[in-house]
Tab-separated table of C-alpha atoms and ligand atoms in Angstrom:
chain	number	residue	atom	x	y	z
Q	1	MET	CA	114.604	84.696	73.919
Q	2	THR	CA	113.708	81.033	73.600
Q	3	ASP	CA	112.139	79.653	76.736
Q	4	THR	CA	113.823	77.081	78.762
Q	5	LEU	CA	111.099	76.915	81.384
Q	6	ALA	CA	109.306	73.695	81.643
Q	7	PRO	CA	105.599	74.564	81.056
Q	8	THR	CA	103.283	73.404	83.748
Q	9	VAL	CA	100.671	71.009	82.635
Q	10	SER	CA	97.224	71.866	84.013
Q	11	SER	CA	93.808	70.512	83.431
Q	12	THR	CA	91.526	72.347	81.101
Q	13	SER	CA	89.088	74.526	83.033
Q	14	SER	CA	85.376	73.420	83.143
Q	15	SER	CA	84.761	75.943	80.336
Q	16	GLY	CA	87.606	74.749	78.211
Q	17	ARG	CA	87.015	73.195	74.841
Q	18	SER	CA	88.952	70.062	74.090
Q	19	GLY	CA	92.319	70.837	72.596
Q	20	ALA	CA	92.387	74.385	73.984
Q	21	PRO	CA	95.768	75.393	75.370
Q	22	SER	CA	95.908	75.515	79.021
Q	23	GLU	CA	99.610	76.233	79.773
Q	24	ARG	CA	102.198	78.893	79.383
Q	25	ARG	CA	104.634	78.277	76.552
Q	26	VAL	CA	107.186	80.564	75.152
Q	27	VAL	CA	108.592	79.418	71.690
Q	28	THR	CA	110.144	82.655	70.286
Q	29	ALA	CA	111.704	85.908	71.464
Q	30	ILE	CA	108.860	88.029	72.810
Q	31	PRO	CA	107.578	89.708	70.715
Q	32	GLY	CA	108.120	87.112	68.039
Q	33	PRO	CA	108.827	87.815	64.297
Q	34	LYS	CA	105.170	87.732	63.293
Q	35	SER	CA	104.226	90.133	65.951
Q	36	LEU	CA	107.032	92.449	65.041
Q	37	ALA	CA	105.922	92.467	61.424
Q	38	LEU	CA	102.417	93.266	62.452
Q	39	HIS	CA	103.640	95.938	64.727
Q	40	GLU	CA	105.397	97.617	61.775
Q	41	ARG	CA	102.223	97.667	59.741
Q	42	ARG	CA	100.265	99.007	62.751
Q	43	ASN	CA	102.716	101.762	63.407
Q	44	ALA	CA	102.180	103.070	59.901
Q	45	VAL	CA	98.341	103.294	60.193
Q	46	VAL	CA	97.211	103.206	63.768
Q	47	ALA	CA	97.265	106.409	65.869
Q	48	SER	CA	100.145	106.393	68.366
Q	49	GLY	CA	97.892	107.443	71.173
Q	50	ALA	CA	96.213	104.029	71.061
Q	51	ALA	CA	99.483	102.472	72.266
Q	52	SER	CA	99.750	98.717	73.346
Q	53	GLY	CA	101.411	97.727	76.544
Q	54	PHE	CA	102.181	94.244	75.229
Q	55	PRO	CA	102.734	94.280	71.509
Q	56	VAL	CA	102.255	90.522	70.856
Q	57	TYR	CA	99.454	90.153	68.431
Q	58	ILE	CA	96.754	87.735	69.435
Q	59	ASP	CA	95.746	84.845	67.189
Q	60	HIS	CA	93.094	83.332	69.534
Q	61	ALA	CA	92.413	82.876	73.279
Q	62	HIS	CA	90.453	80.647	75.529
Q	63	GLY	CA	89.955	80.539	79.325
Q	64	ALA	CA	93.010	82.248	80.774
Q	65	ILE	CA	95.395	81.540	77.927
Q	66	ILE	CA	96.129	83.880	75.062
Q	67	VAL	CA	97.948	82.449	71.980
Q	68	ASP	CA	99.880	84.920	69.896
Q	69	VAL	CA	100.571	84.810	66.085
Q	70	ASP	CA	103.989	83.212	66.745
Q	71	GLY	CA	102.492	80.355	68.823
Q	72	ASN	CA	103.464	81.658	72.187
Q	73	GLN	CA	101.013	80.966	74.972
Q	74	PHE	CA	100.524	83.612	77.672
Q	75	ILE	CA	98.815	83.222	81.015
Q	76	ASP	CA	96.492	86.259	81.032
Q	77	LEU	CA	96.315	87.926	84.379
Q	78	GLY	CA	94.597	91.046	82.986
Q	79	SER	CA	91.578	89.785	80.999
Q	80	GLY	CA	91.702	92.823	78.753
Q	81	ILE	CA	91.280	94.830	82.027
Q	82	GLY	CA	88.674	92.747	83.594
Q	83	VAL	CA	86.526	92.195	80.515
Q	84	THR	CA	86.757	88.479	79.862
Q	85	THR	CA	85.862	87.852	83.499
Q	86	ILE	CA	84.366	84.440	82.818
Q	87	GLY	CA	87.187	83.565	80.495
Q	88	HIS	CA	88.242	84.210	76.863
Q	89	THR	CA	85.740	82.678	74.286
Q	90	ASP	CA	83.581	81.165	77.036
Q	91	ASP	CA	81.615	78.377	75.281
Q	92	ALA	CA	78.210	79.648	76.411
Q	93	VAL	CA	79.022	83.253	75.342
Q	94	VAL	CA	80.311	82.106	71.985
Q	95	ALA	CA	77.227	79.916	71.312
Q	96	ALA	CA	74.802	82.695	72.375
Q	97	ALA	CA	76.523	85.323	70.223
Q	98	ARG	CA	76.788	82.973	67.216
Q	99	GLN	CA	73.093	82.197	67.379
Q	100	GLN	CA	72.075	85.916	67.758
Q	101	VAL	CA	74.295	87.027	64.842
Q	102	GLY	CA	72.188	84.825	62.525
Q	103	GLU	CA	68.927	86.261	63.851
Q	104	LEU	CA	69.305	90.027	64.513
Q	105	THR	CA	72.431	92.157	64.721
Q	106	HIS	CA	70.801	95.534	65.082
Q	107	GLY	CA	67.322	96.906	65.662
Q	108	LEU	CA	67.994	100.251	67.359
Q	109	PHE	CA	66.132	99.639	70.596
Q	110	THR	CA	64.678	103.131	70.607
Q	111	ILE	CA	63.041	102.508	67.229
Q	112	THR	CA	62.135	98.840	67.076
Q	113	PRO	CA	62.915	96.928	70.349
Q	114	TYR	CA	63.836	93.275	70.986
Q	115	GLU	CA	63.677	90.981	73.962
Q	116	GLY	CA	67.439	90.606	74.672
Q	117	TYR	CA	67.672	94.251	75.809
Q	118	VAL	CA	64.614	93.712	78.186
Q	119	ARG	CA	66.083	90.462	79.549
Q	120	VAL	CA	69.479	92.104	80.377
Q	121	ALA	CA	67.527	94.880	82.170
Q	122	GLU	CA	65.562	92.130	84.155
Q	123	LEU	CA	68.825	90.416	85.143
Q	124	LEU	CA	70.444	93.724	86.241
Q	125	ALA	CA	67.365	94.529	88.265
Q	126	GLU	CA	67.604	91.166	89.947
Q	127	HIS	CA	71.338	91.134	90.690
Q	128	THR	CA	72.153	94.737	91.655
Q	129	PRO	CA	71.858	95.522	95.389
Q	130	GLY	CA	68.610	96.760	96.757
Q	131	ASP	CA	65.090	95.400	96.902
Q	132	PHE	CA	63.067	97.981	95.119
Q	133	PRO	CA	61.819	98.660	91.552
Q	134	LYS	CA	64.772	99.235	89.304
Q	135	LYS	CA	65.245	100.174	85.646
Q	136	SER	CA	68.130	100.132	83.303
Q	137	LEU	CA	69.573	101.915	80.332
Q	138	LEU	CA	72.008	99.990	78.061
Q	139	VAL	CA	74.887	101.708	76.289
Q	140	ASN	CA	78.210	100.708	74.674
Q	141	ALA	CA	81.063	101.408	77.020
Q	142	GLY	CA	81.866	102.335	80.569
Q	143	ALA	CA	82.476	106.033	79.923
Q	144	GLU	CA	79.054	106.291	78.324
Q	145	ALA	CA	77.443	104.613	81.367
Q	146	VAL	CA	79.197	107.176	83.605
Q	147	GLU	CA	78.042	110.054	81.284
Q	148	ASN	CA	74.477	108.745	81.451
Q	149	GLY	CA	74.593	108.186	85.170
Q	150	VAL	CA	75.535	111.822	85.655
Q	151	LYS	CA	72.959	113.014	83.156
Q	152	ILE	CA	70.162	111.112	84.922
Q	153	ALA	CA	71.208	112.311	88.406
Q	154	ARG	CA	71.249	115.964	87.122
Q	155	LYS	CA	67.832	115.639	85.584
Q	156	TYR	CA	66.402	113.895	88.653
Q	157	THR	CA	67.818	116.390	91.203
Q	158	GLY	CA	67.789	119.535	89.060
Q	159	ARG	CA	71.347	120.166	90.456
Q	160	LYS	CA	74.558	120.418	88.383
Q	161	ALA	CA	77.640	119.695	90.544
Q	162	VAL	CA	79.339	116.269	90.591
Q	163	ALA	CA	81.640	114.881	93.153
Q	164	VAL	CA	84.300	112.211	92.619
Q	165	LEU	CA	87.181	110.756	94.667
Q	166	ASP	CA	90.804	111.194	94.417
Q	167	HIS	CA	92.550	108.427	92.491
Q	168	ALA	CA	89.359	107.770	90.546
Q	169	PHE	CA	89.146	106.654	86.869
Q	170	HIS	CA	85.876	107.044	85.039
Q	171	GLY	CA	86.699	107.073	81.290
Q	172	ARG	CA	88.103	108.973	78.300
Q	173	THR	CA	85.158	111.154	77.107
Q	174	ASN	CA	85.133	114.871	77.823
Q	175	LEU	CA	82.999	114.643	80.999
Q	176	THR	CA	84.753	111.510	82.289
Q	177	MET	CA	88.265	112.875	81.658
Q	178	ALA	CA	87.233	115.740	83.937
Q	179	MET	CA	86.297	113.056	86.568
Q	180	ASN	CA	89.610	111.277	86.428
Q	181	TYR	CA	92.337	112.028	89.070
Q	182	LYS	CA	95.420	111.428	86.903
Q	183	SER	CA	96.490	113.859	84.206
Q	184	MET	CA	98.957	111.626	82.456
Q	185	PRO	CA	97.944	109.815	80.343
Q	186	TYR	CA	94.249	110.616	80.476
Q	187	LYS	CA	93.949	114.374	80.387
Q	188	LEU	CA	97.173	116.268	79.529
Q	189	GLY	CA	96.657	118.507	76.555
Q	190	PHE	CA	93.017	117.354	75.949
Q	191	GLY	CA	91.183	120.187	77.680
Q	192	PRO	CA	89.149	122.329	78.171
Q	193	PHE	CA	87.215	120.000	80.438
Q	194	ALA	CA	83.634	119.919	81.670
Q	195	GLY	CA	83.052	122.168	84.748
Q	196	ASP	CA	81.537	121.624	88.142
Q	197	ILE	CA	83.451	118.369	88.851
Q	198	HIS	CA	84.760	118.275	92.393
Q	199	HIS	CA	87.567	116.003	93.484
Q	200	ALA	CA	87.458	114.913	97.196
Q	201	PRO	CA	89.878	112.965	99.249
Q	202	ASN	CA	89.254	109.188	99.339
Q	203	SER	CA	89.994	106.381	101.778
Q	204	TYR	CA	93.483	104.861	101.167
Q	205	PRO	CA	94.191	102.986	104.351
Q	206	TYR	CA	97.772	102.032	103.398
Q	207	HIS	CA	98.717	105.679	103.103
Q	208	ASP	CA	96.295	107.711	105.194
Q	209	GLY	CA	96.029	105.448	108.167
Q	210	LEU	CA	92.485	106.720	108.792
Q	211	THR	CA	89.569	104.695	110.064
Q	212	GLY	CA	86.485	104.551	107.747
Q	213	PRO	CA	84.555	107.123	109.722
Q	214	GLU	CA	87.554	109.428	109.934
Q	215	ALA	CA	88.175	109.218	106.218
Q	216	ALA	CA	84.422	109.833	105.468
Q	217	ALA	CA	84.392	112.846	107.728
Q	218	ARG	CA	87.359	114.195	105.803
Q	219	THR	CA	85.578	113.701	102.342
Q	220	ILE	CA	82.315	115.041	103.639
Q	221	ALA	CA	83.922	118.117	105.229
Q	222	PHE	CA	85.773	118.827	101.985
Q	223	LEU	CA	82.655	118.645	99.925
Q	224	ASP	CA	80.581	120.651	102.349
Q	225	LYS	CA	83.202	123.375	102.424
Q	226	THR	CA	84.183	123.593	98.751
Q	227	VAL	CA	80.811	122.772	96.968
Q	228	GLY	CA	77.909	122.491	99.496
Q	229	ALA	CA	75.781	119.344	99.690
Q	230	SER	CA	72.689	121.142	98.377
Q	231	ASP	CA	74.489	121.921	95.068
Q	232	LEU	CA	75.537	118.297	94.481
Q	233	ALA	CA	73.644	116.196	91.876
Q	234	CYS	CA	75.696	113.003	92.604
Q	235	LEU	CA	78.669	111.404	94.148
Q	236	VAL	CA	80.330	108.880	91.896
Q	237	VAL	CA	82.590	106.222	93.613
Q	238	GLU	CA	84.288	103.044	92.601
Q	239	PRO	CA	83.690	100.892	95.671
Q	240	ILE	CA	87.093	99.361	95.062
Q	241	GLN	CA	89.083	101.792	92.836
Q	242	GLY	CA	90.432	100.217	89.634
Q	243	GLU	CA	93.067	102.164	87.792
Q	244	GLY	CA	93.883	103.897	91.161
Q	245	GLY	CA	95.306	100.624	92.465
Q	246	PHE	CA	92.608	98.418	93.983
Q	247	MET	CA	92.295	100.413	97.218
Q	248	VAL	CA	89.742	98.681	99.463
Q	249	PRO	CA	88.355	101.655	101.598
Q	250	ALA	CA	88.534	101.424	105.313
Q	251	GLU	CA	85.469	99.788	107.014
Q	252	GLY	CA	82.637	102.139	107.336
Q	253	TYR	CA	83.901	104.660	104.800
Q	254	LEU	CA	81.501	103.998	101.967
Q	255	PRO	CA	78.334	103.474	104.110
Q	256	ALA	CA	79.005	106.897	105.761
Q	257	LEU	CA	79.262	108.568	102.329
Q	258	GLN	CA	76.054	106.857	101.342
Q	259	LYS	CA	74.256	107.949	104.396
Q	260	TRP	CA	75.439	111.631	103.889
Q	261	CYS	CA	74.234	111.429	100.224
Q	262	THR	CA	70.829	110.058	101.233
Q	263	GLU	CA	70.362	112.747	103.940
Q	264	ASN	CA	71.239	115.477	101.443
Q	265	GLY	CA	69.350	114.265	98.297
Q	266	ILE	CA	72.525	113.526	96.514
Q	267	VAL	CA	72.362	110.585	94.059
Q	268	PHE	CA	74.925	107.945	95.148
Q	269	ILE	CA	76.459	106.328	92.109
Q	270	ALA	CA	78.606	103.144	92.330
Q	271	ASP	CA	80.934	102.852	89.346
Q	272	GLU	CA	81.175	98.991	89.263
Q	273	ILE	CA	82.638	98.932	85.844
Q	274	GLN	CA	85.850	97.170	86.915
Q	275	ALA	CA	84.810	95.667	90.251
Q	276	GLY	CA	81.353	94.341	89.282
Q	277	MET	CA	79.972	91.284	87.493
Q	278	ALA	CA	81.231	88.546	89.859
Q	279	ARG	CA	84.887	89.853	89.830
Q	280	THR	CA	85.056	90.047	93.659
Q	281	GLY	CA	82.953	87.014	94.511
Q	282	LYS	CA	79.743	88.964	94.656
Q	283	TYR	CA	77.687	90.039	91.745
Q	284	PHE	CA	78.630	93.740	92.671
Q	285	SER	CA	81.455	94.814	94.941
Q	286	SER	CA	79.069	97.216	96.736
Q	287	GLU	CA	77.743	94.188	98.555
Q	288	HIS	CA	81.016	93.690	100.459
Q	289	PHE	CA	80.361	97.144	102.043
Q	290	GLY	CA	76.669	96.863	102.645
Q	291	LEU	CA	76.074	99.584	100.093
Q	292	ILE	CA	72.725	100.060	98.261
Q	293	PRO	CA	73.654	102.541	95.549
Q	294	ASP	CA	70.955	104.640	93.906
Q	295	LEU	CA	72.555	103.966	90.499
Q	296	VAL	CA	74.964	101.157	89.561
Q	297	LEU	CA	77.289	101.375	86.431
Q	298	SER	CA	78.246	98.186	84.748
Q	299	ALA	CA	80.455	97.559	81.663
Q	300	LYS	CA	83.690	95.691	81.244
Q	301	GLY	CA	82.862	92.053	82.377
Q	302	ILE	CA	79.076	92.195	81.582
Q	303	ALA	CA	79.033	90.571	78.124
Q	304	GLY	CA	82.044	88.284	78.000
Q	305	GLY	CA	84.122	90.522	75.738
Q	306	LEU	CA	81.379	92.088	73.622
Q	307	PRO	CA	80.804	95.826	74.050
Q	308	LEU	CA	77.905	96.596	76.451
Q	309	ALA	CA	77.469	98.779	79.489
Q	310	ALA	CA	74.491	99.781	81.717
Q	311	VAL	CA	73.059	102.288	84.124
Q	312	THR	CA	70.795	100.531	86.587
Q	313	GLY	CA	68.994	102.063	89.527
Q	314	ARG	CA	65.942	103.281	91.388
Q	315	ALA	CA	63.012	103.403	88.980
Q	316	GLU	CA	62.044	107.021	90.016
Q	317	ILE	CA	65.616	108.283	89.306
Q	318	MET	CA	65.974	106.339	86.017
Q	319	ASP	CA	62.567	107.591	84.881
Q	320	ALA	CA	63.405	111.283	85.424
Q	321	SER	CA	64.389	111.723	81.883
Q	322	HIS	CA	61.845	112.691	79.174
Q	323	PRO	CA	61.173	110.053	76.465
Q	324	GLY	CA	63.987	110.398	73.909
Q	325	GLY	CA	66.409	111.919	76.346
Q	326	LEU	CA	68.417	108.763	76.640
Q	327	GLY	CA	69.741	106.405	74.018
Q	328	GLY	CA	72.368	105.876	71.339
Q	329	THR	CA	72.573	104.024	68.032
Q	330	PHE	CA	74.356	100.902	69.173
Q	331	GLY	CA	73.271	100.909	72.843
Q	332	GLY	CA	72.182	97.400	74.033
Q	333	ASN	CA	73.147	95.745	70.706
Q	334	PRO	CA	71.288	92.367	70.331
Q	335	VAL	CA	74.548	90.284	70.072
Q	336	SER	CA	76.069	91.942	73.115
Q	337	ALA	CA	72.806	91.471	75.059
Q	338	ALA	CA	72.792	87.807	74.070
Q	339	ALA	CA	76.304	87.419	75.397
Q	340	ALA	CA	75.386	89.217	78.582
Q	341	ILE	CA	72.478	86.859	79.228
Q	342	ALA	CA	74.978	83.952	78.794
Q	343	VAL	CA	77.322	85.631	81.215
Q	344	PHE	CA	74.628	86.027	83.907
Q	345	ASP	CA	73.691	82.431	83.292
Q	346	SER	CA	77.174	81.150	83.546
Q	347	ILE	CA	77.789	82.958	86.831
Q	348	GLU	CA	74.804	81.131	88.233
Q	349	THR	CA	75.102	77.643	86.743
Q	350	LYS	CA	78.931	77.325	86.934
Q	351	GLY	CA	79.068	78.776	90.504
Q	352	LEU	CA	81.552	81.524	89.365
Q	353	LEU	CA	81.146	83.627	92.519
Q	354	ALA	CA	82.910	80.820	94.400
Q	355	GLU	CA	85.623	80.818	91.763
Q	356	ALA	CA	86.518	84.374	92.473
Q	357	THR	CA	86.988	83.379	96.167
Q	358	ARG	CA	89.047	80.386	95.231
Q	359	ILE	CA	91.311	82.687	93.163
Q	360	GLU	CA	91.755	85.028	96.180
Q	361	ASN	CA	92.490	82.035	98.493
Q	362	THR	CA	95.261	80.868	96.109
Q	363	LEU	CA	96.733	84.202	95.187
Q	364	LYS	CA	96.687	86.191	98.418
Q	365	PRO	CA	98.679	83.848	100.713
Q	366	GLU	CA	101.339	83.550	98.012
Q	367	LEU	CA	101.602	87.279	97.616
Q	368	LEU	CA	101.767	87.745	101.405
Q	369	ARG	CA	104.645	85.182	101.391
Q	370	LEU	CA	106.410	87.199	98.659
Q	371	GLN	CA	105.904	90.384	100.714
Q	372	LYS	CA	107.782	88.779	103.529
Q	373	LYS	CA	110.682	87.823	101.275
Q	374	PHE	CA	110.885	91.105	99.198
Q	375	ASP	CA	110.799	94.435	100.932
Q	376	VAL	CA	109.803	96.316	97.821
Q	377	ILE	CA	106.199	94.841	98.273
Q	378	GLY	CA	104.600	97.390	100.556
Q	379	ASP	CA	100.929	96.280	100.522
Q	380	VAL	CA	98.821	93.299	99.360
Q	381	ARG	CA	95.186	94.084	99.054
Q	382	GLY	CA	91.880	93.418	97.157
Q	383	ILE	CA	89.018	91.070	97.157
Q	384	GLY	CA	88.326	87.997	95.004
Q	385	ALA	CA	89.865	88.029	91.498
Q	386	MET	CA	90.796	91.720	92.023
Q	387	ILE	CA	94.043	91.643	93.955
Q	388	ALA	CA	96.962	94.184	93.845
Q	389	ILE	CA	100.378	94.687	95.308
Q	390	GLU	CA	101.851	98.111	95.884
Q	391	PHE	CA	105.595	98.488	95.388
Q	392	VAL	CA	107.712	100.882	97.513
Q	393	GLN	CA	111.397	101.758	97.576
Q	394	PRO	CA	113.443	99.273	99.554
Q	395	GLY	CA	113.297	99.945	103.324
Q	396	THR	CA	110.373	102.564	103.161
Q	397	GLY	CA	107.526	100.120	103.682
Q	398	ALA	CA	107.226	100.983	107.297
Q	399	THR	CA	107.835	104.699	106.955
Q	400	THR	CA	107.452	106.952	103.880
Q	401	LYS	CA	106.227	104.230	101.408
Q	402	GLU	CA	107.992	105.932	98.545
Q	403	PRO	CA	106.430	104.664	95.191
Q	404	ASN	CA	108.558	102.289	93.201
Q	405	ALA	CA	107.408	102.374	89.636
Q	406	ALA	CA	110.684	101.007	88.329
Q	407	ALA	CA	110.185	97.691	90.055
Q	408	VAL	CA	106.753	97.379	88.680
Q	409	ALA	CA	107.901	98.180	85.146
Q	410	ALA	CA	110.756	95.695	85.367
Q	411	ILE	CA	108.608	92.856	86.816
Q	412	SER	CA	105.859	93.307	84.160
Q	413	ARG	CA	108.414	93.433	81.371
Q	414	TYR	CA	110.074	90.195	82.737
Q	415	ALA	CA	106.716	88.515	83.056
Q	416	PHE	CA	105.712	89.458	79.508
Q	417	GLU	CA	108.919	87.953	78.154
Q	418	HIS	CA	108.310	84.732	80.096
Q	419	GLY	CA	104.644	84.384	79.019
Q	420	VAL	CA	102.690	86.146	81.675
Q	421	ILE	CA	100.416	89.269	80.910
Q	422	LEU	CA	100.494	91.334	84.015
Q	423	LEU	CA	98.731	94.721	84.324
Q	424	THR	CA	100.008	97.739	86.276
Q	425	ALA	CA	97.976	100.478	87.976
Q	426	GLY	CA	98.171	103.177	90.523
Q	427	THR	CA	98.487	106.931	90.454
Q	428	TYR	CA	102.238	106.514	90.744
Q	429	GLY	CA	102.508	103.512	88.440
Q	430	ASN	CA	103.653	101.421	91.362
Q	431	VAL	CA	100.898	98.811	91.585
Q	432	ILE	CA	100.650	95.464	89.901
Q	433	ARG	CA	97.028	94.327	89.736
Q	434	PHE	CA	95.841	90.772	89.219
Q	435	LEU	CA	92.564	90.648	87.237
Q	436	PRO	CA	92.555	87.079	85.998
Q	437	SER	CA	89.481	85.422	84.475
Q	438	LEU	CA	87.417	83.256	86.792
Q	439	ALA	CA	88.323	80.314	84.515
Q	440	ILE	CA	92.007	80.481	85.537
Q	441	SER	CA	93.199	77.338	87.273
Q	442	ASP	CA	95.225	77.204	90.529
Q	443	GLU	CA	98.026	75.670	88.539
Q	444	GLN	CA	97.966	78.560	86.023
Q	445	ILE	CA	98.034	81.105	88.998
Q	446	LEU	CA	100.926	79.279	90.671
Q	447	ASP	CA	102.917	79.045	87.473
Q	448	ALA	CA	102.431	82.784	86.825
Q	449	LEU	CA	103.521	83.534	90.403
Q	450	SER	CA	106.616	81.513	90.002
Q	451	VAL	CA	107.562	83.826	87.061
Q	452	ILE	CA	106.783	86.853	89.180
Q	453	GLU	CA	108.933	85.485	91.974
Q	454	ASP	CA	111.835	85.044	89.483
Q	455	ALA	CA	111.303	88.646	88.362
Q	456	LEU	CA	111.403	89.834	91.979
Q	457	ALA	CA	114.617	87.957	92.585
Q	458	ALA	CA	116.094	89.448	89.422
Q	459	LEU	CA	115.389	93.100	90.414
D	1	PLP	C1	87.333	101.004	82.388
D	1	PLP	C2	86.583	101.910	83.308
D	1	PLP	C3	85.678	102.929	82.905
D	1	PLP	C4	85.574	103.304	81.445
D	1	PLP	O1	85.052	102.236	80.631
D	1	PLP	P1	85.216	102.283	79.088
D	1	PLP	O2	84.486	101.084	78.653
D	1	PLP	O3	86.761	102.111	78.807
D	1	PLP	O4	84.733	103.529	78.619
D	1	PLP	C5	84.996	103.665	83.867
D	1	PLP	N1	85.097	103.375	85.136
D	1	PLP	C6	85.877	102.320	85.630
D	1	PLP	C7	85.998	102.044	87.138
D	1	PLP	C8	86.641	101.602	84.723
D	1	PLP	O5	87.476	100.691	85.276
C-alpha cells in the first residue's frame, strides 16, 4: 500500500541531529520489498521462537522515528519495549559509547575493575528511592537482575520462598519464567520450573473494584494462608505492571504490602525494569506510591539501548553475599556503563522528567476523548510516558468488561501499515500500550493518534 496520507511536519526534537527524519512517511507497501527479502533470509536461519511482531527491517533510527530498509519512516510508540527511553541514537549516548569503545570494551569487573561501573552504582544509589547507604550489582539484562535480586534476598534472609503478583512479567530464564503469570507465550512447554514461587492476587482497579487497603488485605491473606510470612525471602512487584497491561494499583495498595514485608522480615523488591528510569516522570515509579523498596531492579531504559541491568538496594542486604557469589562475564560492560552515565546526565540536563509529564498531558486527554467516541475502549490508565488503553467487547465496558483482543490486533496491524509502531500487552492481549521515547514531539504523538483514530473508525 502506498501512503496517501500527508505526513505531518514537525520540528526536530532537542536531541535531534540535523537532517534526522522527524515525521511519519510510508513510501512502499508495509513490509516493503527489501524487508520481505530480509525476512526470507531470516526465516531460513533464525529460530522461529524469536518471532518479530513488526517485520520491517530497521536501517537507522533517531529520536522517536525508525527508518526501515525501504525508506519508510515509522513513529515509534514502543521504544523497543521502553528501552530507548531518551530516544533512539541519543546524541550524548552515542558520543559516550563511541568514546568508550576506543578506550576499553571489556575488563571483567570482578577481575580488573574500571571507573564506569562504580559511577553507575553511585548514580543508582543517588537516584533510587530512600536515604540510606546503598550498593549495586550490574548485570546484562532484566531477567538477570531479577534472578540476582532473588538470590540476594534468599542469602540475606536465609529463607527460600518467593512471592509475585498475578499478571506479573519478570523474564525468560528458568527462575523468571516461573515468576511470570502468563503461560503463553512465556512458559508453555518450557518446564519444569523453579519451585517455591507463589502467585498472589494483585490490585487491578478496573476489574476488581477494590480499594488499595482491600486489595492489599487480599494479597496478604493469600500469602499468609498459602505460604506463611516467615517462610518468604522476598516479594517482587512491578509498581506499575508492564506486560500485564500498565495497571496502576489502587491507592494505598503498595505501601500496605511494603509495610507487611517490613514487619515480617521479607525483602521488598521493586521490579522497575519497565517503569523506571524517568519513564513515568520520576526516576523510579515507586516514588509515585511513596515506596522505599529494599531492592530496586533496573534494566531496559538505563543505557539508551545498550545492554545493562542493575540490582540496587540497602547495603546490608546487597552485602549478604560472600565475595565471588555475584557476577557474570559481561555484567556492567564498560560501553554500556558509559552509555548509562550519559542517560543519567541527559535526564538531568535536558529536564526529561518533565518530558514524561508533557507526553502524558498530550496523550491522556486524547485517549479519553477516543474512549467517549468508541465503546470498545474500556479503560485509559498509566503515568507519564507509560499509558495504556484496555479494549473490551462493545457494550460490556460498564458490566462484564469482556476482553477484546481482536480490536487490539486490528488496530496495531492498521497502525503498522500506516507508519506507527504500536505495542500490545495484557494477559488477554486486549491492551495497547504507549511507551514512546521522551524525545517524541507533541506533533508526532498527535499524528500517531490520528492513525489510531482512523483504525478505530475502521473496526
Ligand atoms: C522486560 C522485563 C523484564 C525482563 O527483562 P529482559 O531484559 O528482557 O530480561 C523483567 N521485568 C519487567 C517488568 C520487564 O518489563
